[in-house]
Short mmCIF file of C-alpha atoms and ligand atoms in Angstrom, two decimals:
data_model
loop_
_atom_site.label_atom_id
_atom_site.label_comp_id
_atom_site.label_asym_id
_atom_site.label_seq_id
_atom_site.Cartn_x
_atom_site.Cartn_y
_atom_site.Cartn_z
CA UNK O 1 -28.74 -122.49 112.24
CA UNK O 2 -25.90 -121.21 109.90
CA UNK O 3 -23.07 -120.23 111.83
CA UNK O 4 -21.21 -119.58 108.72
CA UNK O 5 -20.33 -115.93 106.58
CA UNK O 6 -23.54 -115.19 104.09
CA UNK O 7 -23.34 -114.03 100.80
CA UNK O 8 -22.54 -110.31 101.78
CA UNK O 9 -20.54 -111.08 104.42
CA UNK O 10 -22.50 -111.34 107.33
CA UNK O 11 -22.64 -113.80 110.18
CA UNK O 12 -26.61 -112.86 111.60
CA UNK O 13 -26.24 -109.03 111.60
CA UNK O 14 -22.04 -108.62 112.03
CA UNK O 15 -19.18 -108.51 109.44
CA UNK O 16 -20.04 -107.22 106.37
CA UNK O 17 -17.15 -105.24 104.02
CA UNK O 18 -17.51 -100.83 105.38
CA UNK O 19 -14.56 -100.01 103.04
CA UNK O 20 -13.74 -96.85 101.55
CA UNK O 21 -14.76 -96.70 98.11
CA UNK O 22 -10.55 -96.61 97.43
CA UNK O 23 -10.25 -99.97 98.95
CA UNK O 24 -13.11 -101.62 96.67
CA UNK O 25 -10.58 -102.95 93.91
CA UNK O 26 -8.70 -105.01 96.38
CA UNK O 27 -11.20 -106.28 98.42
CA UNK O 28 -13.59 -107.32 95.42
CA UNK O 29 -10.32 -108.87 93.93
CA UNK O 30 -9.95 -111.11 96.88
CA UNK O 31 -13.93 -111.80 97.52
CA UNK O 32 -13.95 -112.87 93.76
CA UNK O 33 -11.21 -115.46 94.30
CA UNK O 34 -10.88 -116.83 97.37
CA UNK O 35 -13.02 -119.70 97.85
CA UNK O 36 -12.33 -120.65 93.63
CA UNK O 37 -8.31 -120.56 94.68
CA UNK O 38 -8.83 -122.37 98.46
CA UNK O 39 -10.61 -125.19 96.08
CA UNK O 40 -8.22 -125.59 93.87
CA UNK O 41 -6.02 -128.68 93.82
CA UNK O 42 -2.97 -127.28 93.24
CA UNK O 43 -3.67 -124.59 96.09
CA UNK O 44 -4.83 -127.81 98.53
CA UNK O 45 -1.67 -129.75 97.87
CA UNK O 46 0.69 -127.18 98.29
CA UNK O 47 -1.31 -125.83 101.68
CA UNK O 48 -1.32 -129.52 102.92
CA UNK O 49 2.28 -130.20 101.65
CA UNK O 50 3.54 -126.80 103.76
CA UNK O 51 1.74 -127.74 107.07
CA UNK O 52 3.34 -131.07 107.02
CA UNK O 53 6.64 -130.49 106.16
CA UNK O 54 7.51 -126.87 107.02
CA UNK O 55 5.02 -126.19 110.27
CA UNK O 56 5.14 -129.77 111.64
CA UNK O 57 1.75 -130.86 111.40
CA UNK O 58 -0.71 -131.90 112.19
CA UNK O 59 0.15 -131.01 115.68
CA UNK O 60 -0.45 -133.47 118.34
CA UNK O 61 -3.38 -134.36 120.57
CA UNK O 62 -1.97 -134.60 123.90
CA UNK O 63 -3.69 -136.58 127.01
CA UNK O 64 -2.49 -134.62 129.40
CA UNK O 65 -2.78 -136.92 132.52
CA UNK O 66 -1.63 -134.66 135.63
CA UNK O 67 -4.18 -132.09 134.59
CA UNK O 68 -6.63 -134.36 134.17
CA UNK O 69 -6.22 -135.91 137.92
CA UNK O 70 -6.41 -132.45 139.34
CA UNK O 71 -9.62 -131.42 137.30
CA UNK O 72 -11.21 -134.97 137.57
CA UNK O 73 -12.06 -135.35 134.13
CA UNK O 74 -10.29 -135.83 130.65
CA UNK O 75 -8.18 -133.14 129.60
CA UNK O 76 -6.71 -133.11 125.73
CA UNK O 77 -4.63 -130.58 124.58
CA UNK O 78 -4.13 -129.64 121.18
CA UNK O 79 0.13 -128.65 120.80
CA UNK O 80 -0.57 -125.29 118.49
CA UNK O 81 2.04 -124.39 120.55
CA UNK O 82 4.64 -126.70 118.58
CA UNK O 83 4.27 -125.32 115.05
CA UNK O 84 6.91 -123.04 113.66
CA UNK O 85 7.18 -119.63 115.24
CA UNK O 86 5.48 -120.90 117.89
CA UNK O 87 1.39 -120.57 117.39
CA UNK O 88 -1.36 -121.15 115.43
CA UNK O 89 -0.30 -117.89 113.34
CA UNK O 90 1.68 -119.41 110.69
CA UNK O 91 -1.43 -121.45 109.18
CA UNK O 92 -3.15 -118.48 108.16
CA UNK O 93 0.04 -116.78 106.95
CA UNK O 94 1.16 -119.91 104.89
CA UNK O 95 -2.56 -120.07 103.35
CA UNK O 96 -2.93 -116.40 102.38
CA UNK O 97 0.87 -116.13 100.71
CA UNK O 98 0.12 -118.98 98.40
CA UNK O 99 -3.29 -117.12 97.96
CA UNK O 100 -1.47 -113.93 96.91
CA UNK O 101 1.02 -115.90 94.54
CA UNK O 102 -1.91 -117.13 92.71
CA UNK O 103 -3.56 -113.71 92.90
CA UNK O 104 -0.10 -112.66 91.47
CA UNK O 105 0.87 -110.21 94.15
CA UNK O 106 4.60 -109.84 94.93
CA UNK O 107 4.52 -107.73 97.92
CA UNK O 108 3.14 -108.50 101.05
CA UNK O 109 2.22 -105.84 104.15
CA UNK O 110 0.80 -106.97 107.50
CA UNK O 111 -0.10 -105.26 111.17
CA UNK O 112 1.49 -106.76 114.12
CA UNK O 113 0.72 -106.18 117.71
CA UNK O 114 3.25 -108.25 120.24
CA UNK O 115 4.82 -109.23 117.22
CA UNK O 116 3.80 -112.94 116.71
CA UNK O 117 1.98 -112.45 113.72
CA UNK O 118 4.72 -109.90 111.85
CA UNK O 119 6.98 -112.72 112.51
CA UNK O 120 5.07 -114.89 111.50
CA UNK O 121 4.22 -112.95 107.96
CA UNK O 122 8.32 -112.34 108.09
CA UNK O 123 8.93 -115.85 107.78
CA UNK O 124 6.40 -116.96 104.85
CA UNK O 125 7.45 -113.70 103.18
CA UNK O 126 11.31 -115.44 103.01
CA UNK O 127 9.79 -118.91 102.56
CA UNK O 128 8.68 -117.32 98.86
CA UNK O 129 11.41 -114.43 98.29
CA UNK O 130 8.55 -112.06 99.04
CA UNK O 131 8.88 -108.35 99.91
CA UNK O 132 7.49 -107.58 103.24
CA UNK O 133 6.90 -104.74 105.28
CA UNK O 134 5.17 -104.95 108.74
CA UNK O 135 3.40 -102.13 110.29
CA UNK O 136 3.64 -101.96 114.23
CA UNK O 137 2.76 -99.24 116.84
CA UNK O 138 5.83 -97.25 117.65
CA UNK O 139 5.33 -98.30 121.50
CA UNK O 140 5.04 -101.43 120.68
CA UNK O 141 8.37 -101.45 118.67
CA UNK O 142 9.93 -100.73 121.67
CA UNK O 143 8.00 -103.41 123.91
CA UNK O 144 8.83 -106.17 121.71
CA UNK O 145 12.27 -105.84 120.48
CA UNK O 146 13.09 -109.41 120.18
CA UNK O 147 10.09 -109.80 117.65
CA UNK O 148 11.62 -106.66 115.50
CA UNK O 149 14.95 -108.13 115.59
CA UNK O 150 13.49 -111.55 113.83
CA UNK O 151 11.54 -109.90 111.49
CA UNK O 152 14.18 -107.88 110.67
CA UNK O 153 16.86 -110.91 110.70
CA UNK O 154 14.00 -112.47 108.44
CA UNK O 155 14.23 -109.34 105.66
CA UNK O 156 10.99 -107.40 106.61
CA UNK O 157 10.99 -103.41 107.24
CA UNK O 158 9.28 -102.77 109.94
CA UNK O 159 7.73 -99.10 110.27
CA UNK O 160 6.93 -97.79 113.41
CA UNK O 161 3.18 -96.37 113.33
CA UNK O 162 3.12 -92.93 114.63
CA UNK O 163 -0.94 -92.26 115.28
CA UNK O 164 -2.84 -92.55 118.21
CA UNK O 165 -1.89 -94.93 121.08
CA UNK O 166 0.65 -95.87 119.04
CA UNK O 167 -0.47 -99.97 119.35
CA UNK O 168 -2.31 -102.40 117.28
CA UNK O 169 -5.27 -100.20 115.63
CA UNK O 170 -2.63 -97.68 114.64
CA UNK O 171 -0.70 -100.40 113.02
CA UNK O 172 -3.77 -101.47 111.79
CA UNK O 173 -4.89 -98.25 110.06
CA UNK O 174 -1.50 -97.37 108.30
CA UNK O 175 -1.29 -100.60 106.65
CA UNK O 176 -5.10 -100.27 105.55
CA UNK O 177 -3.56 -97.08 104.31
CA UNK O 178 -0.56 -98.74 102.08
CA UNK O 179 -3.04 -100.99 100.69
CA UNK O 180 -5.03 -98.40 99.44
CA UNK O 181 -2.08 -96.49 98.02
CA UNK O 182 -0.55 -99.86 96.22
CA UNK O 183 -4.01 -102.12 94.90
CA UNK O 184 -1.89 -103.72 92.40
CA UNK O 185 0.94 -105.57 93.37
CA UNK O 186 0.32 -106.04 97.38
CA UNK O 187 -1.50 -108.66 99.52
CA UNK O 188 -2.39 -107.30 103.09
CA UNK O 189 -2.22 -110.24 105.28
CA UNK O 190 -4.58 -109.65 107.76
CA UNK O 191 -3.52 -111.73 111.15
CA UNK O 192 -7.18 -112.68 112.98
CA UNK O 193 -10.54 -113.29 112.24
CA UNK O 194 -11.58 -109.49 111.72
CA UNK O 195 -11.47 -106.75 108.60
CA UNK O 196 -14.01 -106.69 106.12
CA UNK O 197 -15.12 -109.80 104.42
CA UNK O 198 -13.65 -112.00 103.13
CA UNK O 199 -11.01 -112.07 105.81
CA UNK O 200 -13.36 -113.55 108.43
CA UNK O 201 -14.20 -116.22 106.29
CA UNK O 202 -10.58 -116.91 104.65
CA UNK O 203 -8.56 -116.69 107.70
CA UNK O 204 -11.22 -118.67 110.15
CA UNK O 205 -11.47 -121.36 106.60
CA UNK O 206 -7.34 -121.96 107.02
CA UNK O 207 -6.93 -121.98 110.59
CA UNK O 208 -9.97 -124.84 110.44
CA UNK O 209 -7.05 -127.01 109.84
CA UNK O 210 -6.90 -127.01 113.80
CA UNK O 211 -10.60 -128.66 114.25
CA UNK O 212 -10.06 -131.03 111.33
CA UNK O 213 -7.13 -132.37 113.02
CA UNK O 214 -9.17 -132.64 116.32
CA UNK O 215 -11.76 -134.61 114.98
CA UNK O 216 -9.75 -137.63 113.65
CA UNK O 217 -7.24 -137.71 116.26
CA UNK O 218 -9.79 -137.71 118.96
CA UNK O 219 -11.03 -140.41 117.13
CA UNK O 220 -8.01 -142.10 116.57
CA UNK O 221 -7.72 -141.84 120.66
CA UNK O 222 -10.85 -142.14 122.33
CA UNK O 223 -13.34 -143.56 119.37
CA UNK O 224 -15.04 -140.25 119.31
CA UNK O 225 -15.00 -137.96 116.70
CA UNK O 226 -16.89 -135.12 119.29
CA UNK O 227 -15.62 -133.69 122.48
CA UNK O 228 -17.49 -132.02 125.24
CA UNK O 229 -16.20 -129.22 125.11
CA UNK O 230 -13.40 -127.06 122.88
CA UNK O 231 -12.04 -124.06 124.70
CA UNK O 232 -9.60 -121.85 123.20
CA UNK O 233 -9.02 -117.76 123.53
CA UNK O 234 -10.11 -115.13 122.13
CA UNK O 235 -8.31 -111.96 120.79
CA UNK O 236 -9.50 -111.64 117.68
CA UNK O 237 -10.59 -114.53 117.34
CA UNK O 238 -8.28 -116.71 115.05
CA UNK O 239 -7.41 -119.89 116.91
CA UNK O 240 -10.81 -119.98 118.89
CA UNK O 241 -12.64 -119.89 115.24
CA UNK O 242 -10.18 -122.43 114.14
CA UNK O 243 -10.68 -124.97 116.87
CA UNK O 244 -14.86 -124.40 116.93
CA UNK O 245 -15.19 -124.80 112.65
CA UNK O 246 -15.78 -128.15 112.52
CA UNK O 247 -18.01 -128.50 115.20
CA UNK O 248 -20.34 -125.60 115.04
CA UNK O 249 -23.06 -127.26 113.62
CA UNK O 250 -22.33 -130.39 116.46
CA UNK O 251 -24.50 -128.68 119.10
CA UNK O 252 -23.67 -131.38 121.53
CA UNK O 253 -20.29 -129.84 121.79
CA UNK O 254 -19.61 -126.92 123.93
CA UNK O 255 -17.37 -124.22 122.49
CA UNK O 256 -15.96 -121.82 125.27
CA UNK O 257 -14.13 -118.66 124.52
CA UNK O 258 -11.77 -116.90 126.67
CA UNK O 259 -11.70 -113.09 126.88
CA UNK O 260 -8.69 -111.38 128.41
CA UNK O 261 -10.42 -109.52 131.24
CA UNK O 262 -7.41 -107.89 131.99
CA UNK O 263 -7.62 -105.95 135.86
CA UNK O 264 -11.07 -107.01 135.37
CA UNK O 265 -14.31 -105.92 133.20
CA UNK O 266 -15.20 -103.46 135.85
CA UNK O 267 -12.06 -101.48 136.38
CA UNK O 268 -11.73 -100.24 132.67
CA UNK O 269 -9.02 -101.96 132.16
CA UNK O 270 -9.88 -104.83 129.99
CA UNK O 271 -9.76 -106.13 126.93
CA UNK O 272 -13.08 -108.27 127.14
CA UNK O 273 -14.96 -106.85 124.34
CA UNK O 274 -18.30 -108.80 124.19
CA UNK O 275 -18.46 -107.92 128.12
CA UNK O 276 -18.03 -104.49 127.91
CA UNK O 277 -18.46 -103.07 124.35
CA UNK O 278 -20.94 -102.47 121.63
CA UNK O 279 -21.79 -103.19 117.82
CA UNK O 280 -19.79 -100.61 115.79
CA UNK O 281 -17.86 -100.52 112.62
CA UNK O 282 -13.40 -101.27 113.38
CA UNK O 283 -11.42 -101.75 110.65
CA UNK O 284 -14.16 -102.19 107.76
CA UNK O 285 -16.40 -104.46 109.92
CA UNK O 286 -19.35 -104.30 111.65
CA UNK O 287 -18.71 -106.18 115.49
CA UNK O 288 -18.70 -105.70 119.09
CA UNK O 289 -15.99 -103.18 119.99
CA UNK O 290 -14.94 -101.04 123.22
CA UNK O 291 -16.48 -97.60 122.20
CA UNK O 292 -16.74 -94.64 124.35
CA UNK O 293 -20.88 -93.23 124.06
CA UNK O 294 -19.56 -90.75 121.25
CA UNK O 295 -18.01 -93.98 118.61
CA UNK O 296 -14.01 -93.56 119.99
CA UNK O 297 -12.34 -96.88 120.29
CA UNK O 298 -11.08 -97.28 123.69
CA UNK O 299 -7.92 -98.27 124.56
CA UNK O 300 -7.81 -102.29 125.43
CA UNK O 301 -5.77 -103.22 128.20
CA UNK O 302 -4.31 -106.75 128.92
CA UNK O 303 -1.15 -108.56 130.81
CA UNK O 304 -1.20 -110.81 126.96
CA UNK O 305 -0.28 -108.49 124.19
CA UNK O 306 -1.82 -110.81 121.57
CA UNK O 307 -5.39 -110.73 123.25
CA UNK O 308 -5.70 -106.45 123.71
CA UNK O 309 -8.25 -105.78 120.53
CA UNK O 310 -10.63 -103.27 121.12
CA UNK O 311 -12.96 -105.13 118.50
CA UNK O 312 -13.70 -109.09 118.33
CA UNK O 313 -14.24 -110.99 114.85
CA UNK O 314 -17.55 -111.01 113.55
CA UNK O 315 -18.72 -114.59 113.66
CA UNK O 316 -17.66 -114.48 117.49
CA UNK O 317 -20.27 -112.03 118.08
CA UNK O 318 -22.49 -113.45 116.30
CA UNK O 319 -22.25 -116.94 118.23
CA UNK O 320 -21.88 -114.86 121.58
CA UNK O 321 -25.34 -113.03 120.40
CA UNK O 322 -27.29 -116.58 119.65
CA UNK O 323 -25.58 -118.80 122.39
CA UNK O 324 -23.75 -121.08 120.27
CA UNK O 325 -20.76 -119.81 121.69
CA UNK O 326 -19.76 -119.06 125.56
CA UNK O 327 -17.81 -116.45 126.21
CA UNK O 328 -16.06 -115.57 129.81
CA UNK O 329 -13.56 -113.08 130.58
CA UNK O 330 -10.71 -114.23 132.65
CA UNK O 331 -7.90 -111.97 134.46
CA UNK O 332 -5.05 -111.48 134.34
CA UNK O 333 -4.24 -112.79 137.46
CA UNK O 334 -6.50 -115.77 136.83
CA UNK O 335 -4.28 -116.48 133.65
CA UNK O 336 -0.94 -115.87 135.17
CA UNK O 337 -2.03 -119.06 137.90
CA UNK O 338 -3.28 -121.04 134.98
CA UNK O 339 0.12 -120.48 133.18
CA UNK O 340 1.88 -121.72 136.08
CA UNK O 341 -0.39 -124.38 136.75
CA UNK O 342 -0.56 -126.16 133.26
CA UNK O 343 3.52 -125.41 133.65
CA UNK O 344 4.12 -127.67 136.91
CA UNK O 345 1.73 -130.54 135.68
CA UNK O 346 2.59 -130.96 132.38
CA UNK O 347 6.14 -129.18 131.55
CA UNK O 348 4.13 -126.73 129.51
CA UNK O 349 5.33 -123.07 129.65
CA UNK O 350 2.04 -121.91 127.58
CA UNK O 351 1.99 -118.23 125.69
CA UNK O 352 0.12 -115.59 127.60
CA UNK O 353 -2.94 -115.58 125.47
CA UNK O 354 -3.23 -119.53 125.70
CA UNK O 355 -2.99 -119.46 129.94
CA UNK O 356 -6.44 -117.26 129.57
CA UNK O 357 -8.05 -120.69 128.08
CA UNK O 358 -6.42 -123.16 131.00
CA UNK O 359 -8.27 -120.46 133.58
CA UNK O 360 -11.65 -121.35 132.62
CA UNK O 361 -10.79 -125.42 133.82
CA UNK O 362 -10.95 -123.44 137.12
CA UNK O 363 -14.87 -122.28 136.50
CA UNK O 364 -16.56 -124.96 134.44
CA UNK O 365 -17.99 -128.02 136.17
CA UNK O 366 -17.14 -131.00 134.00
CA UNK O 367 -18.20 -134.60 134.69
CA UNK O 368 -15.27 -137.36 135.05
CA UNK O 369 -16.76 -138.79 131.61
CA UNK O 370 -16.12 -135.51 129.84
CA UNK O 371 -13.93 -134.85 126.99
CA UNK O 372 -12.49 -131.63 127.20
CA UNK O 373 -10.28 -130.00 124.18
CA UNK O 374 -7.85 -127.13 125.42
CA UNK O 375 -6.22 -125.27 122.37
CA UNK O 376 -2.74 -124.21 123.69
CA UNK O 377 -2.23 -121.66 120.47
CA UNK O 378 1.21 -120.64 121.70
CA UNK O 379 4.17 -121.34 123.58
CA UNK O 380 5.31 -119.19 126.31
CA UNK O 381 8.95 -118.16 125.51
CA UNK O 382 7.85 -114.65 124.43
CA UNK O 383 6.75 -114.11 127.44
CA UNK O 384 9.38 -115.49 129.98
CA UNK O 385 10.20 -111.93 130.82
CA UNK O 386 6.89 -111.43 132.51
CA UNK O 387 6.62 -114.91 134.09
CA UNK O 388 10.46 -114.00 135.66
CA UNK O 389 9.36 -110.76 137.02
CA UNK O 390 5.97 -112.40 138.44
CA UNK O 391 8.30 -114.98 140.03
CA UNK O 392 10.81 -112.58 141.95
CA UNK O 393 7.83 -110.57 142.91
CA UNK O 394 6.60 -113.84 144.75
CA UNK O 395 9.94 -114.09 146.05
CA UNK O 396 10.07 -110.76 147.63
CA UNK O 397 6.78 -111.15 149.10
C1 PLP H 401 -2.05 -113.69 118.41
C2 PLP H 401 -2.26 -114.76 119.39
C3 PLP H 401 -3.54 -114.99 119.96
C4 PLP H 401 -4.73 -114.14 119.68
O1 PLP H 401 -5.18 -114.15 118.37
P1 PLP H 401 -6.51 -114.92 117.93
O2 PLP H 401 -6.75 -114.39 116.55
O3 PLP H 401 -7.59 -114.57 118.88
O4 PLP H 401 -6.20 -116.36 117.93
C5 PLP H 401 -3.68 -116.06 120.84
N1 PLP H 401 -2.63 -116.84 121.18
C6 PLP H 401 -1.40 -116.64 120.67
C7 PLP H 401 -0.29 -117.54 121.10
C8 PLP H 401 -1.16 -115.59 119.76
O5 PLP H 401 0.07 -115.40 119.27
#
């Protein structure tokens, strides 16, 4: 099986570039380049010199010991959570600015949702004296002020998206829009797995940093090179498709996907795409997405602002669709107890998103021989608000 993007774009029937025939300059542009500039030595060195010395990798491999006890099996964590910014984001941001430099862009747009990956564009936008403007839902401007500040502090102007819900796709769709209106001297750093191709490909292709780093450090550890299992979550699908890459074609190893469930998949209020949606065409690719019978996007709904997408990256559906991948949705109440689980036996405060991973040790019946990968993708400062509130609401209980 080939788990990997075809020569159109498509993982089995998903992906695929549905852009508007205004868009076709800048998208051929990048499809031309990408893999001949991701090849090239000086783009390798400078990619491999960045993630060393400015993100702190490779990020550690963690036995984690306690957890292990409780789940009665071995338990590996890989520390996404201790790069700079705080997640997985800044790999793909870091690869796709030195991608624009060489495509000889000097401005850079992006969409942000919670924040994490405007902030993350923000800061590789300074790193290279780059102009940078973030798009981001007007509601969400106000949810996430401390994110706005920092990209702010960092030089970025951030407009508000006025449209719709006022969230994510709205973001989304204006900075589609910007790219469209300036094909010559912008990059549009996309933040996930998702768009039309080649973003799938690229982003999932830089983030594979994370399995590559699994494999010889597991080694290093245990004398395998191949865990049982790698579980990671799954908004879009960035860190998941990072932490799978190097073992898709290792069908010995189990790769487990966590969907944010949110209330749960039959209350509405979810964001659990591949549960409860449909193939359809969001933002210039062909996927899964939350549609109402008539093609509207419906609204996504999760306690993780980083995991509510209506739509899922292609090659997730596709590995959902053939079985390569397993995909469960997990509440948010289910993730909130995982948080504070993985919290009081390791002194790990994880990022919302990550907790929705942990959740599924809960459900899967391993064996005490197993080797289990968890990818923590973020730390949980962003969200100390909403573990404070969830602890005084104990309190008053
Ligand atoms: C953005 C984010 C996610 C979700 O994005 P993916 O593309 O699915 O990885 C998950 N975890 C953290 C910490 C994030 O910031």
């Amino acid at each position: 099986m080939n788990y990997h993007v075809n020569e159109k774009g498509f993982y089995g029937g998903f992906g695929g570039a549905y852009i508007p025939e205004m868009m076709y300059q800048n998208i051929e542009e990048l499809r031309e380049k990408y893999l001949d500039i991701m090849n090239s030595a000086t783009f390798k060195t400078e990619f491999a010199q960045l993630l060393r010395n400015y993100v702190g990798r490779p990020s550690p491999l963690y036995y984690a010991k306690r957890m292990s006890a409780h789940y009665k099996t071995n338990i590996y964590i890989k520390r996404e959570d201790l790069n700079h910014t705080g997640s997985h984001k800044i790999n793909n941001t870091i690869g796709q600015i030195l991608i624009a430099r060489q495509l000889g862009k000097t401005r850079i747009i992006a969409e942000t949702g919670a924040g994490q990956h405007g902030v993350a564009t923000a800061t590789v936008c300074a790193l290279f004296g780059m102009k940078c403007v973030v798009y981001m839902g007007s509601l969400d401007v106000k949810r996430q002020m401390p994110n706005v500040l920092r990209m702010k502090m960092l030089g970025a102007d951030v407009i508000p998206a006025e449209s719709g819900n006022k969230t994510l796709k709205d973001a989304t769709n204006e900075a589609l829009r910007d790219w469209i209106n300036n094909p010559l001297d912008t990059h549009y750093i996309i933040g996930s797995v998702v768009g039309p191709h080649p973003y799938p490909d690229m982003v999932a292709r830089l983030q594979s940093v994370i399995s590559e780093e699994i494999r010889w450090q597991l080694k290093e550890q245990t004398g395998r090179e191949k865990p049982d299992y790698v579980i990671a979550c799954v908004g879009g699908g960035s860190n998941a498709a990072g932490a799978f890459y190097h073992f898709l074609e290792a069908d010995e190893v189990k790769l487990v996907g966590a969907e944010a469930a949110g209330l749960g998949v039959e209350t509405g209020e979810t964001a659990a795409t591949l549960f409860v949606g449909s193939p359809g065409v969001l933002h210039s690719s062909l996927t899964m997405l939350m549609q109402t019978a008539d093609g509207q996007i419906i609204e996504p709904y999760s306690i993780s602002a980083g995991l509510d997408y209506p739509g899922i990256g292609p090659q997730h559906a596709y590995l959902h669709k053939t079985h390569r991948g397993i995909y469960q949705p997990v509440t948010d109440k289910e993730a909130v107890d995982a948080a504070f689980k993985l919290t009081k036996l390791e002194g790990i405060i994880p990022a919302l998103e990550s907790a929705h991973a942990f959740a599924l040790l809960e459900r899967i019946k391993f064996k005490p021989s197993d080797i289990v990968v968890m990818n923590l993708s973020g730390r949980g400062d962003k969200d100390m608000q909403t573990y404070i509130d969830l602890m005084k609401h104990e309190q008053t209980k």
